[in-house]
Amino acid sequence: MREPEQLDLLDWLAALPPIAASAAPQLAPSPTSKGSEPSPVHLTRVDPSCNMRRFYSLALTTSLFGECGVTRQWGRLGSEGRRRTEWYLEPSEARRALEALLRAKRRRGYTT
């Protein structure tokens, strides 16, 4: 009976043909990403007389199932804060909700 042949991994790799530079994998654009989506908005409100140092962030997000949502994050500057995502059936609804939240926060004194 013959002994099984021991294959050395380095010999096996050396025997492979070289990979051409053009064969490098290319990342495909995400089907859910749209060039018109706004970037996340970061707002702050600082009032030293009240010891107030707050932040508020808004961003449009998309789930794995294609649902659109608005992710809100808020808290004291320097902390991680809290996060909440509200989901909408239509991207236009999510965009309107983001704009409404942004207007409300700017009325309350938050700045970019």
PDB file of N, CA and C in Angstrom:
ATOM      1  N   MET A   1       0.837  -1.174   0.000  1.00  0.00           N
ATOM      2  CA  MET A   1       0.000   0.000   0.000  1.00  0.00           C
ATOM      3  C   MET A   1       0.884   1.241   0.000  1.00  0.00           C
ATOM      4  N   ARG A   2       0.503   2.229  -0.797  1.00  0.00           N
ATOM      5  CA  ARG A   2       1.290   3.444  -0.947  1.00  0.00           C
ATOM      6  C   ARG A   2       0.869   4.491   0.058  1.00  0.00           C
ATOM      7  N   GLU A   3       1.845   5.248   0.520  1.00  0.00           N
ATOM      8  CA  GLU A   3       1.581   6.362   1.437  1.00  0.00           C
ATOM      9  C   GLU A   3       0.943   7.510   0.659  1.00  0.00           C
ATOM     10  N   PRO A   4      -0.043   8.219   1.237  1.00  0.00           N
ATOM     11  CA  PRO A   4      -0.593   9.385   0.544  1.00  0.00           C
ATOM     12  C   PRO A   4       0.474  10.468   0.395  1.00  0.00           C
ATOM     13  N   GLU A   5       0.443  11.151  -0.720  1.00  0.00           N
ATOM     14  CA  GLU A   5       1.446  12.176  -0.990  1.00  0.00           C
ATOM     15  C   GLU A   5       1.137  13.430  -0.180  1.00  0.00           C
ATOM     16  N   GLN A   6       2.145  13.920   0.495  1.00  0.00           N
ATOM     17  CA  GLN A   6       2.001  15.136   1.300  1.00  0.00           C
ATOM     18  C   GLN A   6       2.161  16.344   0.379  1.00  0.00           C
ATOM     19  N   LEU A   7       1.124  17.193   0.323  1.00  0.00           N
ATOM     20  CA  LEU A   7       1.199  18.399  -0.492  1.00  0.00           C
ATOM     21  C   LEU A   7       1.592  19.566   0.397  1.00  0.00           C
ATOM     22  N   ASP A   8       2.607  20.261  -0.021  1.00  0.00           N
ATOM     23  CA  ASP A   8       3.037  21.438   0.717  1.00  0.00           C
ATOM     24  C   ASP A   8       2.253  22.637   0.191  1.00  0.00           C
ATOM     25  N   LEU A   9       1.671  23.411   1.084  1.00  0.00           N
ATOM     26  CA  LEU A   9       0.839  24.539   0.693  1.00  0.00           C
ATOM     27  C   LEU A   9       1.629  25.566  -0.114  1.00  0.00           C
ATOM     28  N   LEU A  10       2.858  25.813   0.270  1.00  0.00           N
ATOM     29  CA  LEU A  10       3.652  26.806  -0.453  1.00  0.00           C
ATOM     30  C   LEU A  10       3.963  26.353  -1.873  1.00  0.00           C
ATOM     31  N   ASP A  11       4.197  25.050  -2.068  1.00  0.00           N
ATOM     32  CA  ASP A  11       4.422  24.546  -3.425  1.00  0.00           C
ATOM     33  C   ASP A  11       3.158  24.701  -4.264  1.00  0.00           C
ATOM     34  N   TRP A  12       2.023  24.455  -3.667  1.00  0.00           N
ATOM     35  CA  TRP A  12       0.755  24.571  -4.376  1.00  0.00           C
ATOM     36  C   TRP A  12       0.493  26.020  -4.780  1.00  0.00           C
ATOM     37  N   LEU A  13       0.768  26.968  -3.881  1.00  0.00           N
ATOM     38  CA  LEU A  13       0.575  28.378  -4.198  1.00  0.00           C
ATOM     39  C   LEU A  13       1.538  28.848  -5.279  1.00  0.00           C
ATOM     40  N   ALA A  14       2.765  28.346  -5.234  1.00  0.00           N
ATOM     41  CA  ALA A  14       3.754  28.756  -6.227  1.00  0.00           C
ATOM     42  C   ALA A  14       3.379  28.248  -7.615  1.00  0.00           C
ATOM     43  N   ALA A  15       2.661  27.130  -7.692  1.00  0.00           N
ATOM     44  CA  ALA A  15       2.289  26.560  -8.982  1.00  0.00           C
ATOM     45  C   ALA A  15       1.106  27.288  -9.623  1.00  0.00           C
ATOM     46  N   LEU A  16       0.385  28.114  -8.874  1.00  0.00           N
ATOM     47  CA  LEU A  16      -0.755  28.843  -9.427  1.00  0.00           C
ATOM     48  C   LEU A  16      -0.288  29.925 -10.392  1.00  0.00           C
ATOM     49  N   PRO A  17      -1.050  30.170 -11.457  1.00  0.00           N
ATOM     50  CA  PRO A  17      -0.679  31.251 -12.373  1.00  0.00           C
ATOM     51  C   PRO A  17      -0.879  32.601 -11.683  1.00  0.00           C
ATOM     52  N   PRO A  18      -0.078  33.601 -12.034  1.00  0.00           N
ATOM     53  CA  PRO A  18      -0.220  34.916 -11.396  1.00  0.00           C
ATOM     54  C   PRO A  18      -1.559  35.559 -11.762  1.00  0.00           C
ATOM     55  N   ILE A  19      -2.082  36.334 -10.842  1.00  0.00           N
ATOM     56  CA  ILE A  19      -3.350  37.032 -11.058  1.00  0.00           C
ATOM     57  C   ILE A  19      -3.054  38.338 -11.776  1.00  0.00           C
ATOM     58  N   ALA A  20      -3.772  38.565 -12.860  1.00  0.00           N
ATOM     59  CA  ALA A  20      -3.590  39.806 -13.614  1.00  0.00           C
ATOM     60  C   ALA A  20      -4.168  40.970 -12.818  1.00  0.00           C
ATOM     61  N   ALA A  21      -3.583  42.146 -12.992  1.00  0.00           N
ATOM     62  CA  ALA A  21      -4.043  43.329 -12.257  1.00  0.00           C
ATOM     63  C   ALA A  21      -5.472  43.694 -12.634  1.00  0.00           C
ATOM     64  N   SER A  22      -5.865  43.427 -13.875  1.00  0.00           N
ATOM     65  CA  SER A  22      -7.222  43.773 -14.292  1.00  0.00           C
ATOM     66  C   SER A  22      -8.260  42.810 -13.720  1.00  0.00           C
ATOM     67  N   ALA A  23      -7.812  41.677 -13.195  1.00  0.00           N
ATOM     68  CA  ALA A  23      -8.745  40.699 -12.647  1.00  0.00           C
ATOM     69  C   ALA A  23      -9.062  40.970 -11.179  1.00  0.00           C
ATOM     70  N   ALA A  24      -8.561  42.063 -10.654  1.00  0.00           N
ATOM     71  CA  ALA A  24      -8.852  42.392  -9.260  1.00  0.00           C
ATOM     72  C   ALA A  24     -10.346  42.639  -9.105  1.00  0.00           C
ATOM     73  N   PRO A  25     -10.922  42.194  -7.998  1.00  0.00           N
ATOM     74  CA  PRO A  25     -12.368  42.368  -7.831  1.00  0.00           C
ATOM     75  C   PRO A  25     -12.747  43.839  -7.740  1.00  0.00           C
ATOM     76  N   GLN A  26     -13.851  44.168  -8.362  1.00  0.00           N
ATOM     77  CA  GLN A  26     -14.376  45.528  -8.335  1.00  0.00           C
ATOM     78  C   GLN A  26     -15.644  45.539  -7.502  1.00  0.00           C
ATOM     79  N   LEU A  27     -15.818  46.564  -6.698  1.00  0.00           N
ATOM     80  CA  LEU A  27     -17.024  46.687  -5.895  1.00  0.00           C
ATOM     81  C   LEU A  27     -18.149  47.232  -6.759  1.00  0.00           C
ATOM     82  N   ALA A  28     -19.277  46.565  -6.711  1.00  0.00           N
ATOM     83  CA  ALA A  28     -20.445  47.018  -7.462  1.00  0.00           C
ATOM     84  C   ALA A  28     -21.171  48.076  -6.649  1.00  0.00           C
ATOM     85  N   PRO A  29     -21.737  49.074  -7.289  1.00  0.00           N
ATOM     86  CA  PRO A  29     -22.497  50.072  -6.532  1.00  0.00           C
ATOM     87  C   PRO A  29     -23.728  49.432  -5.910  1.00  0.00           C
ATOM     88  N   SER A  30     -24.066  49.883  -4.738  1.00  0.00           N
ATOM     89  CA  SER A  30     -25.228  49.358  -4.038  1.00  0.00           C
ATOM     90  C   SER A  30     -26.497  49.738  -4.792  1.00  0.00           C
ATOM     91  N   PRO A  31     -27.427  48.791  -4.970  1.00  0.00           N
ATOM     92  CA  PRO A  31     -28.658  49.135  -5.690  1.00  0.00           C
ATOM     93  C   PRO A  31     -29.540  50.107  -4.916  1.00  0.00           C
ATOM     94  N   THR A  32     -29.347  50.187  -3.598  1.00  0.00           N
ATOM     95  CA  THR A  32     -30.184  51.081  -2.799  1.00  0.00           C
ATOM     96  C   THR A  32     -29.577  52.459  -2.640  1.00  0.00           C
ATOM     97  N   SER A  33     -28.302  52.621  -3.001  1.00  0.00           N
ATOM     98  CA  SER A  33     -27.686  53.932  -2.807  1.00  0.00           C
ATOM     99  C   SER A  33     -28.088  54.867  -3.937  1.00  0.00           C
ATOM    100  N   LYS A  34     -28.383  56.072  -3.577  1.00  0.00           N
ATOM    101  CA  LYS A  34     -28.776  57.084  -4.553  1.00  0.00           C
ATOM    102  C   LYS A  34     -27.868  58.286  -4.370  1.00  0.00           C
ATOM    103  N   GLY A  35     -27.424  58.845  -5.458  1.00  0.00           N
ATOM    104  CA  GLY A  35     -26.528  59.977  -5.378  1.00  0.00           C
ATOM    105  C   GLY A  35     -27.175  61.214  -4.796  1.00  0.00           C
ATOM    106  N   SER A  36     -28.505  61.276  -4.783  1.00  0.00           N
ATOM    107  CA  SER A  36     -29.185  62.477  -4.310  1.00  0.00           C
ATOM    108  C   SER A  36     -29.463  62.456  -2.807  1.00  0.00           C
ATOM    109  N   GLU A  37     -29.101  61.362  -2.124  1.00  0.00           N
ATOM    110  CA  GLU A  37     -29.353  61.293  -0.686  1.00  0.00           C
ATOM    111  C   GLU A  37     -28.483  62.308   0.036  1.00  0.00           C
ATOM    112  N   PRO A  38     -29.061  63.042   0.969  1.00  0.00           N
ATOM    113  CA  PRO A  38     -28.254  64.011   1.712  1.00  0.00           C
ATOM    114  C   PRO A  38     -27.324  63.303   2.688  1.00  0.00           C
ATOM    115  N   SER A  39     -26.209  63.946   2.968  1.00  0.00           N
ATOM    116  CA  SER A  39     -25.293  63.383   3.948  1.00  0.00           C
ATOM    117  C   SER A  39     -25.875  63.604   5.340  1.00  0.00           C
ATOM    118  N   PRO A  40     -25.395  62.862   6.338  1.00  0.00           N
ATOM    119  CA  PRO A  40     -25.918  63.046   7.698  1.00  0.00           C
ATOM    120  C   PRO A  40     -25.739  64.487   8.169  1.00  0.00           C
ATOM    121  N   VAL A  41     -26.697  64.965   8.949  1.00  0.00           N
ATOM    122  CA  VAL A  41     -26.680  66.330   9.466  1.00  0.00           C
ATOM    123  C   VAL A  41     -26.348  66.264  10.950  1.00  0.00           C
ATOM    124  N   HIS A  42     -25.339  67.036  11.380  1.00  0.00           N
ATOM    125  CA  HIS A  42     -24.933  67.081  12.784  1.00  0.00           C
ATOM    126  C   HIS A  42     -25.196  68.486  13.309  1.00  0.00           C
ATOM    127  N   LEU A  43     -26.042  68.589  14.311  1.00  0.00           N
ATOM    128  CA  LEU A  43     -26.396  69.872  14.909  1.00  0.00           C
ATOM    129  C   LEU A  43     -25.903  69.912  16.348  1.00  0.00           C
ATOM    130  N   THR A  44     -25.594  71.118  16.821  1.00  0.00           N
ATOM    131  CA  THR A  44     -25.191  71.288  18.217  1.00  0.00           C
ATOM    132  C   THR A  44     -25.918  72.477  18.814  1.00  0.00           C
ATOM    133  N   ARG A  45     -26.047  72.442  20.122  1.00  0.00           N
ATOM    134  CA  ARG A  45     -26.625  73.565  20.851  1.00  0.00           C
ATOM    135  C   ARG A  45     -25.828  73.701  22.139  1.00  0.00           C
ATOM    136  N   VAL A  46     -25.144  74.837  22.292  1.00  0.00           N
ATOM    137  CA  VAL A  46     -24.295  75.077  23.457  1.00  0.00           C
ATOM    138  C   VAL A  46     -24.738  76.365  24.125  1.00  0.00           C
ATOM    139  N   ASP A  47     -25.020  76.275  25.426  1.00  0.00           N
ATOM    140  CA  ASP A  47     -25.378  77.441  26.230  1.00  0.00           C
ATOM    141  C   ASP A  47     -24.681  77.289  27.580  1.00  0.00           C
ATOM    142  N   PRO A  48     -23.485  77.905  27.739  1.00  0.00           N
ATOM    143  CA  PRO A  48     -22.728  77.730  28.985  1.00  0.00           C
ATOM    144  C   PRO A  48     -23.478  78.207  30.230  1.00  0.00           C
ATOM    145  N   SER A  49     -24.348  79.202  30.096  1.00  0.00           N
ATOM    146  CA  SER A  49     -25.062  79.703  31.275  1.00  0.00           C
ATOM    147  C   SER A  49     -26.005  78.646  31.851  1.00  0.00           C
ATOM    148  N   CYS A  50     -26.466  77.727  31.015  1.00  0.00           N
ATOM    149  CA  CYS A  50     -27.360  76.648  31.472  1.00  0.00           C
ATOM    150  C   CYS A  50     -26.639  75.304  31.557  1.00  0.00           C
ATOM    151  N   ASN A  51     -25.317  75.303  31.365  1.00  0.00           N
ATOM    152  CA  ASN A  51     -24.542  74.064  31.322  1.00  0.00           C
ATOM    153  C   ASN A  51     -25.129  73.107  30.272  1.00  0.00           C
ATOM    154  N   MET A  52     -25.499  73.661  29.116  1.00  0.00           N
ATOM    155  CA  MET A  52     -26.125  72.884  28.051  1.00  0.00           C
ATOM    156  C   MET A  52     -25.124  72.683  26.919  1.00  0.00           C
ATOM    157  N   ARG A  53     -24.813  71.425  26.640  1.00  0.00           N
ATOM    158  CA  ARG A  53     -23.934  71.065  25.532  1.00  0.00           C
ATOM    159  C   ARG A  53     -24.534  69.831  24.866  1.00  0.00           C
ATOM    160  N   ARG A  54     -25.365  70.056  23.865  1.00  0.00           N
ATOM    161  CA  ARG A  54     -26.119  68.968  23.249  1.00  0.00           C
ATOM    162  C   ARG A  54     -25.743  68.786  21.783  1.00  0.00           C
ATOM    163  N   PHE A  55     -25.975  67.573  21.294  1.00  0.00           N
ATOM    164  CA  PHE A  55     -25.834  67.319  19.864  1.00  0.00           C
ATOM    165  C   PHE A  55     -27.075  66.579  19.382  1.00  0.00           C
ATOM    166  N   TYR A  56     -27.321  66.676  18.089  1.00  0.00           N
ATOM    167  CA  TYR A  56     -28.452  65.996  17.459  1.00  0.00           C
ATOM    168  C   TYR A  56     -28.029  65.660  16.039  1.00  0.00           C
ATOM    169  N   SER A  57     -28.114  64.403  15.655  1.00  0.00           N
ATOM    170  CA  SER A  57     -27.722  63.969  14.308  1.00  0.00           C
ATOM    171  C   SER A  57     -28.910  63.331  13.609  1.00  0.00           C
ATOM    172  N   LEU A  58     -29.044  63.608  12.329  1.00  0.00           N
ATOM    173  CA  LEU A  58     -30.103  63.038  11.497  1.00  0.00           C
ATOM    174  C   LEU A  58     -29.479  62.440  10.246  1.00  0.00           C
ATOM    175  N   ALA A  59     -29.952  61.261   9.852  1.00  0.00           N
ATOM    176  CA  ALA A  59     -29.449  60.633   8.628  1.00  0.00           C
ATOM    177  C   ALA A  59     -30.528  59.753   8.022  1.00  0.00           C
ATOM    178  N   LEU A  60     -30.561  59.694   6.699  1.00  0.00           N
ATOM    179  CA  LEU A  60     -31.440  58.752   6.007  1.00  0.00           C
ATOM    180  C   LEU A  60     -30.727  57.413   5.946  1.00  0.00           C
ATOM    181  N   THR A  61     -31.444  56.338   6.247  1.00  0.00           N
ATOM    182  CA  THR A  61     -30.857  55.002   6.217  1.00  0.00           C
ATOM    183  C   THR A  61     -31.760  54.080   5.413  1.00  0.00           C
ATOM    184  N   THR A  62     -31.186  52.980   4.963  1.00  0.00           N
ATOM    185  CA  THR A  62     -31.931  51.974   4.221  1.00  0.00           C
ATOM    186  C   THR A  62     -31.682  50.622   4.865  1.00  0.00           C
ATOM    187  N   SER A  63     -32.745  49.854   5.088  1.00  0.00           N
ATOM    188  CA  SER A  63     -32.602  48.529   5.686  1.00  0.00           C
ATOM    189  C   SER A  63     -32.201  47.521   4.615  1.00  0.00           C
ATOM    190  N   LEU A  64     -31.912  46.315   5.050  1.00  0.00           N
ATOM    191  CA  LEU A  64     -31.567  45.253   4.109  1.00  0.00           C
ATOM    192  C   LEU A  64     -32.745  44.887   3.211  1.00  0.00           C
ATOM    193  N   PHE A  65     -33.941  45.230   3.637  1.00  0.00           N
ATOM    194  CA  PHE A  65     -35.136  44.891   2.876  1.00  0.00           C
ATOM    195  C   PHE A  65     -35.622  46.047   2.010  1.00  0.00           C
ATOM    196  N   GLY A  66     -34.859  47.133   1.947  1.00  0.00           N
ATOM    197  CA  GLY A  66     -35.202  48.254   1.086  1.00  0.00           C
ATOM    198  C   GLY A  66     -36.078  49.308   1.729  1.00  0.00           C
ATOM    199  N   GLU A  67     -36.397  49.161   3.002  1.00  0.00           N
ATOM    200  CA  GLU A  67     -37.192  50.174   3.689  1.00  0.00           C
ATOM    201  C   GLU A  67     -36.325  51.391   3.967  1.00  0.00           C
ATOM    202  N   CYS A  68     -36.909  52.566   3.873  1.00  0.00           N
ATOM    203  CA  CYS A  68     -36.183  53.802   4.146  1.00  0.00           C
ATOM    204  C   CYS A  68     -36.523  54.267   5.549  1.00  0.00           C
ATOM    205  N   GLY A  69     -35.545  54.848   6.199  1.00  0.00           N
ATOM    206  CA  GLY A  69     -35.783  55.323   7.551  1.00  0.00           C
ATOM    207  C   GLY A  69     -34.971  56.550   7.869  1.00  0.00           C
ATOM    208  N   VAL A  70     -35.313  57.162   8.993  1.00  0.00           N
ATOM    209  CA  VAL A  70     -34.582  58.309   9.512  1.00  0.00           C
ATOM    210  C   VAL A  70     -33.962  57.875  10.832  1.00  0.00           C
ATOM    211  N   THR A  71     -32.639  57.954  10.913  1.00  0.00           N
ATOM    212  CA  THR A  71     -31.944  57.625  12.146  1.00  0.00           C
ATOM    213  C   THR A  71     -31.618  58.916  12.868  1.00  0.00           C
ATOM    214  N   ARG A  72     -32.064  58.994  14.112  1.00  0.00           N
ATOM    215  CA  ARG A  72     -31.803  60.164  14.951  1.00  0.00           C
ATOM    216  C   ARG A  72     -30.881  59.735  16.081  1.00  0.00           C
ATOM    217  N   GLN A  73     -29.902  60.560  16.389  1.00  0.00           N
ATOM    218  CA  GLN A  73     -29.024  60.317  17.528  1.00  0.00           C
ATOM    219  C   GLN A  73     -28.884  61.626  18.275  1.00  0.00           C
ATOM    220  N   TRP A  74     -29.021  61.571  19.601  1.00  0.00           N
ATOM    221  CA  TRP A  74     -28.980  62.796  20.390  1.00  0.00           C
ATOM    222  C   TRP A  74     -28.361  62.506  21.743  1.00  0.00           C
ATOM    223  N   GLY A  75     -27.863  63.579  22.374  1.00  0.00           N
ATOM    224  CA  GLY A  75     -27.285  63.441  23.704  1.00  0.00           C
ATOM    225  C   GLY A  75     -26.382  64.608  24.031  1.00  0.00           C
ATOM    226  N   ARG A  76     -25.622  64.446  25.107  1.00  0.00           N
ATOM    227  CA  ARG A  76     -24.673  65.468  25.531  1.00  0.00           C
ATOM    228  C   ARG A  76     -23.399  65.331  24.710  1.00  0.00           C
ATOM    229  N   LEU A  77     -22.823  66.468  24.319  1.00  0.00           N
ATOM    230  CA  LEU A  77     -21.566  66.436  23.565  1.00  0.00           C
ATOM    231  C   LEU A  77     -20.523  65.647  24.356  1.00  0.00           C
ATOM    232  N   GLY A  78     -19.811  64.767  23.678  1.00  0.00           N
ATOM    233  CA  GLY A  78     -18.799  63.945  24.322  1.00  0.00           C
ATOM    234  C   GLY A  78     -19.316  62.576  24.734  1.00  0.00           C
ATOM    235  N   SER A  79     -20.632  62.378  24.679  1.00  0.00           N
ATOM    236  CA  SER A  79     -21.195  61.073  25.026  1.00  0.00           C
ATOM    237  C   SER A  79     -21.670  60.375  23.753  1.00  0.00           C
ATOM    238  N   GLU A  80     -21.978  59.095  23.877  1.00  0.00           N
ATOM    239  CA  GLU A  80     -22.488  58.347  22.733  1.00  0.00           C
ATOM    240  C   GLU A  80     -23.933  58.726  22.442  1.00  0.00           C
ATOM    241  N   GLY A  81     -24.662  59.076  23.461  1.00  0.00           N
ATOM    242  CA  GLY A  81     -26.048  59.489  23.286  1.00  0.00           C
ATOM    243  C   GLY A  81     -26.980  58.318  23.035  1.00  0.00           C
ATOM    244  N   ARG A  82     -28.162  58.637  22.597  1.00  0.00           N
ATOM    245  CA  ARG A  82     -29.177  57.629  22.285  1.00  0.00           C
ATOM    246  C   ARG A  82     -29.450  57.654  20.794  1.00  0.00           C
ATOM    247  N   ARG A  83     -29.974  56.522  20.293  1.00  0.00           N
ATOM    248  CA  ARG A  83     -30.229  56.404  18.858  1.00  0.00           C
ATOM    249  C   ARG A  83     -31.603  55.774  18.645  1.00  0.00           C
ATOM    250  N   ARG A  84     -32.295  56.281  17.644  1.00  0.00           N
ATOM    251  CA  ARG A  84     -33.612  55.752  17.297  1.00  0.00           C
ATOM    252  C   ARG A  84     -33.792  55.839  15.786  1.00  0.00           C
ATOM    253  N   THR A  85     -34.357  54.789  15.195  1.00  0.00           N
ATOM    254  CA  THR A  85     -34.633  54.774  13.761  1.00  0.00           C
ATOM    255  C   THR A  85     -36.124  54.576  13.551  1.00  0.00           C
ATOM    256  N   GLU A  86     -36.707  55.437  12.744  1.00  0.00           N
ATOM    257  CA  GLU A  86     -38.119  55.321  12.382  1.00  0.00           C
ATOM    258  C   GLU A  86     -38.186  54.949  10.906  1.00  0.00           C
ATOM    259  N   TRP A  87     -38.970  53.913  10.584  1.00  0.00           N
ATOM    260  CA  TRP A  87     -39.025  53.373   9.228  1.00  0.00           C
ATOM    261  C   TRP A  87     -40.255  53.872   8.489  1.00  0.00           C
ATOM    262  N   TYR A  88     -40.096  54.083   7.174  1.00  0.00           N
ATOM    263  CA  TYR A  88     -41.159  54.584   6.311  1.00  0.00           C
ATOM    264  C   TYR A  88     -41.263  53.700   5.078  1.00  0.00           C
ATOM    265  N   LEU A  89     -42.452  53.657   4.490  1.00  0.00           N
ATOM    266  CA  LEU A  89     -42.666  52.830   3.300  1.00  0.00           C
ATOM    267  C   LEU A  89     -42.062  53.458   2.050  1.00  0.00           C
ATOM    268  N   GLU A  90     -42.070  54.774   1.979  1.00  0.00           N
ATOM    269  CA  GLU A  90     -41.580  55.480   0.792  1.00  0.00           C
ATOM    270  C   GLU A  90     -40.383  56.359   1.149  1.00  0.00           C
ATOM    271  N   PRO A  91     -39.381  56.447   0.268  1.00  0.00           N
ATOM    272  CA  PRO A  91     -38.239  57.331   0.526  1.00  0.00           C
ATOM    273  C   PRO A  91     -38.651  58.793   0.662  1.00  0.00           C
ATOM    274  N   SER A  92     -39.678  59.197  -0.073  1.00  0.00           N
ATOM    275  CA  SER A  92     -40.116  60.593   0.014  1.00  0.00           C
ATOM    276  C   SER A  92     -40.677  60.904   1.406  1.00  0.00           C
ATOM    277  N   GLU A  93     -41.356  59.933   2.027  1.00  0.00           N
ATOM    278  CA  GLU A  93     -41.864  60.129   3.390  1.00  0.00           C
ATOM    279  C   GLU A  93     -40.708  60.303   4.371  1.00  0.00           C
ATOM    280  N   ALA A  94     -39.674  59.482   4.211  1.00  0.00           N
ATOM    281  CA  ALA A  94     -38.514  59.565   5.100  1.00  0.00           C
ATOM    282  C   ALA A  94     -37.819  60.916   4.942  1.00  0.00           C
ATOM    283  N   ARG A  95     -37.686  61.374   3.704  1.00  0.00           N
ATOM    284  CA  ARG A  95     -37.037  62.666   3.455  1.00  0.00           C
ATOM    285  C   ARG A  95     -37.844  63.812   4.068  1.00  0.00           C
ATOM    286  N   ARG A  96     -39.182  63.757   3.935  1.00  0.00           N
ATOM    287  CA  ARG A  96     -40.030  64.791   4.539  1.00  0.00           C
ATOM    288  C   ARG A  96     -39.912  64.781   6.061  1.00  0.00           C
ATOM    289  N   ALA A  97     -39.855  63.595   6.651  1.00  0.00           N
ATOM    290  CA  ALA A  97     -39.716  63.495   8.109  1.00  0.00           C
ATOM    291  C   ALA A  97     -38.374  64.065   8.561  1.00  0.00           C
ATOM    292  N   LEU A  98     -37.306  63.775   7.812  1.00  0.00           N
ATOM    293  CA  LEU A  98     -35.986  64.312   8.153  1.00  0.00           C
ATOM    294  C   LEU A  98     -35.997  65.832   8.079  1.00  0.00           C
ATOM    295  N   GLU A  99     -36.587  66.382   7.028  1.00  0.00           N
ATOM    296  CA  GLU A  99     -36.630  67.843   6.878  1.00  0.00           C
ATOM    297  C   GLU A  99     -37.469  68.489   7.973  1.00  0.00           C
ATOM    298  N   ALA A 100     -38.565  67.840   8.377  1.00  0.00           N
ATOM    299  CA  ALA A 100     -39.404  68.382   9.454  1.00  0.00           C
ATOM    300  C   ALA A 100     -38.650  68.381  10.782  1.00  0.00           C
ATOM    301  N   LEU A 101     -37.928  67.292  11.071  1.00  0.00           N
ATOM    302  CA  LEU A 101     -37.138  67.237  12.306  1.00  0.00           C
ATOM    303  C   LEU A 101     -36.036  68.292  12.286  1.00  0.00           C
ATOM    304  N   LEU A 102     -35.414  68.479  11.137  1.00  0.00           N
ATOM    305  CA  LEU A 102     -34.348  69.470  11.001  1.00  0.00           C
ATOM    306  C   LEU A 102     -34.879  70.882  11.240  1.00  0.00           C
ATOM    307  N   ARG A 103     -36.037  71.204  10.664  1.00  0.00           N
ATOM    308  CA  ARG A 103     -36.647  72.523  10.895  1.00  0.00           C
ATOM    309  C   ARG A 103     -36.968  72.729  12.373  1.00  0.00           C
ATOM    310  N   ALA A 104     -37.516  71.707  13.020  1.00  0.00           N
ATOM    311  CA  ALA A 104     -37.884  71.824  14.434  1.00  0.00           C
ATOM    312  C   ALA A 104     -36.656  72.059  15.305  1.00  0.00           C
ATOM    313  N   LYS A 105     -35.579  71.369  15.032  1.00  0.00           N
ATOM    314  CA  LYS A 105     -34.364  71.533  15.844  1.00  0.00           C
ATOM    315  C   LYS A 105     -33.724  72.899  15.607  1.00  0.00           C
ATOM    316  N   ARG A 106     -33.749  73.378  14.376  1.00  0.00           N
ATOM    317  CA  ARG A 106     -33.184  74.711  14.101  1.00  0.00           C
ATOM    318  C   ARG A 106     -34.004  75.797  14.785  1.00  0.00           C
ATOM    319  N   ARG A 107     -35.331  75.622  14.848  1.00  0.00           N
ATOM    320  CA  ARG A 107     -36.178  76.587  15.566  1.00  0.00           C
ATOM    321  C   ARG A 107     -35.838  76.623  17.050  1.00  0.00           C
ATOM    322  N   ARG A 108     -35.379  75.492  17.590  1.00  0.00           N
ATOM    323  CA  ARG A 108     -35.056  75.428  19.013  1.00  0.00           C
ATOM    324  C   ARG A 108     -33.629  75.889  19.316  1.00  0.00           C
ATOM    325  N   GLY A 109     -32.894  76.325  18.295  1.00  0.00           N
ATOM    326  CA  GLY A 109     -31.580  76.900  18.549  1.00  0.00           C
ATOM    327  C   GLY A 109     -30.395  76.033  18.183  1.00  0.00           C
ATOM    328  N   TYR A 110     -30.622  74.889  17.574  1.00  0.00           N
ATOM    329  CA  TYR A 110     -29.509  74.035  17.152  1.00  0.00           C
ATOM    330  C   TYR A 110     -28.888  74.619  15.887  1.00  0.00           C
ATOM    331  N   THR A 111     -27.566  74.556  15.802  1.00  0.00           N
ATOM    332  CA  THR A 111     -26.847  75.063  14.630  1.00  0.00           C
ATOM    333  C   THR A 111     -25.949  73.971  14.067  1.00  0.00           C
ATOM    334  N   THR A 112     -25.534  74.148  12.827  1.00  0.00           N
ATOM    335  CA  THR A 112     -24.692  73.159  12.161  1.00  0.00           C
ATOM    336  C   THR A 112     -23.260  73.260  12.574  1.00  0.00           C
TER     337      THR A 112
END
